Amino acid sequence: MRLQTLVSGLLALASFAAAGMVKRAALAQVTNFGPNTSGAKMFIYVPDKLAANPPIVVAIHYCSGTAQAYYSGSPYARLADMHGFIVIYPESPYSGTCWDVSSTASLTHDGGANSNSIANMVTWTIAQYKADSSRVFVTGTSSGAMMTNVLAATYPGMFAAASVYAGVPAGCFYTGTVNGWNSSCATGASIHTQAEWTSTALRMYPGYTGPRPKMLINHGSADTTIYPQNFNETLKQWAGVFGYTYGSPQQTLAGNPSAVWTKYVYGPNLVGVYGTGITHNIPINGDQDMAWFGITGSSPTSTAVTTATSAITATTLVTSAQTSTSAAATTTPAPGGCSAARWAQCGGNGYAGCTACASPWTCKYSNDWYSQCL
Ligand SMILES: *[C@@H]1O[C@H](CO)[C@@H](O)[C@H](O)[C@H]1NC(C)=O
Ligand SMILES: *[C@@H]1O[C@H](CO)[C@@H](O)[C@H](O)[C@H]1NC(C)=O
Ligand SMILES: *[C@@H]1O[C@H](CO)[C@@H](O)[C@H](O)[C@H]1NC(C)=O
């Protein structure tokens, strides 16, 4: 009798658990998050099992991306299910959906442009969900990575840590226009000293003396959309802000977290992760980000060790796209017949590479300087 009760109880539990696993929270739009001068859209993912005082991860899409695309193509929602944090997916209001990382307004604290709209999404979410304001993180890919650097400079007190995938230094994309494209920066021709990049970042919030997010800078050596020089320039910028020396990382960890990657550890506030042969289709290392944010693990060096095997191979934007990109990167395209991988550049003024995209991706116009395989 008692056994029977126990068994049926277990069965009930099992079916409840199964139902719980099938049911999954959904991406939802928020339309009342506060001042939104730039018209950016806000989407949010709140997992079913929300932590008490949950952390927040702001995850920012690439050009031609959407909140929905980054929600399904990046690992953060799945990680939110595991760890109970909230993900905010902002969406660019511009055709081509790049972010405004070029206007004076967006490059200024409370300047009222995209950076301010995203900051207001964070403020709204903290209030609405009693989120932990000391554990707000930001990450993004390509244009979203550029915005990540811009947010770190314009709202340094809001974020505890940032992870940047194929971005440029804050201010490097300056054109003085809204949603401009700075090809000098994109092609790695905007080269400045550590002191110059540092003052570019500090000028975005004059007089600010509080804490700043620690920065994880990820880039690939074979990136022909946002040239790899931007890795070096971004490290100069944050090295200066944190009082490190760009040319002298404390540690250089080759083969970390896996064979093609080298990690440059400047100190607790700055780590660069450089991938040999990695293109603009850079994989998101979700496990590494979780450790960097302090959601799992602790220090940058233990992060390096604990993520050594699993992350890069397991957590990619799209595993198959990554494989085809690696192949594309090492193969000289046949004359007249080549194809660019997903997320690779496929057109734009001054662009001389492949204009066809690998199946099933198509070349989508983003702006006069940039079309992308999506
Ligand atoms: C922000 O602007 C977008 C686009 O106009 C709109 O969809 C959204 O509702 C606005 N949100 C707020 C809070 O004003
Ligand atoms: C791009 O930024 C550089 C400074 O890094 C600036 O000299 C150049 O004029 C900018 N390009 C455009 C198109 O505004
Ligand atoms: C940029 O950094 C990478 C990784 O450390 C290095 O291999 C490369 O030589 C650097 N480029 C320049 C121009 O210093």
Coordinates of N, CA, C and O and ligand atoms in Angstrom, one line a residue, residues 29 31-34 36 39-41, ligand 1:
Q29 N 8.1 40.8 -26.2 CA 8.5 42.2 -26.4 C 7.9 43.0 -25.3 O 6.8 42.8 -24.7
T31 N 7.1 47.0 -24.4 CA 6.9 48.2 -25.1 C 6.8 49.5 -24.2 O 6.7 50.6 -24.7
N32 N 7.0 49.3 -22.9 CA 6.9 50.4 -22.0 C 8.0 50.5 -21.1 O 7.9 50.7 -19.9
F33 N 9.2 50.4 -21.7 CA 10.4 50.3 -20.8 C 11.0 51.7 -20.4 O 12.0 51.8 -19.7
G34 N 10.3 52.8 -20.8 CA 10.8 54.1 -20.5 C 11.3 54.9 -21.7 O 10.9 54.5 -22.8
N36 N 12.8 56.3 -24.9 CA 13.2 55.4 -26.0 C 13.4 56.3 -27.2 O 12.8 56.1 -28.3
G39 N 14.0 54.8 -30.5 CA 13.1 53.8 -31.1 C 13.5 52.4 -31.1 O 13.0 51.6 -31.9
A40 N 14.6 52.1 -30.3 CA 15.0 50.7 -30.3 C 13.9 49.8 -29.6 O 13.1 50.3 -28.8
K41 N 13.9 48.6 -30.0 CA 12.9 47.7 -29.5 C 13.5 46.8 -28.4 O 14.7 46.5 -28.4
Ligands
LIG1 C1 10.4 52.3 -28.6 O1 10.3 52.5 -30.0 C2 9.8 51.4 -30.7 C3 9.8 51.7 -32.2 O2 9.1 52.9 -32.4 C4 8.5 51.0 -30.3 O3 8.1 49.8 -30.9 C5 8.5 50.8 -28.8 O4 7.2 50.6 -28.3 C6 9.1 52.0 -28.1 N1 9.1 51.8 -26.7 C7 9.0 52.7 -25.8 C8 9.1 52.3 -24.4 O5 8.8 53.9 -26.1

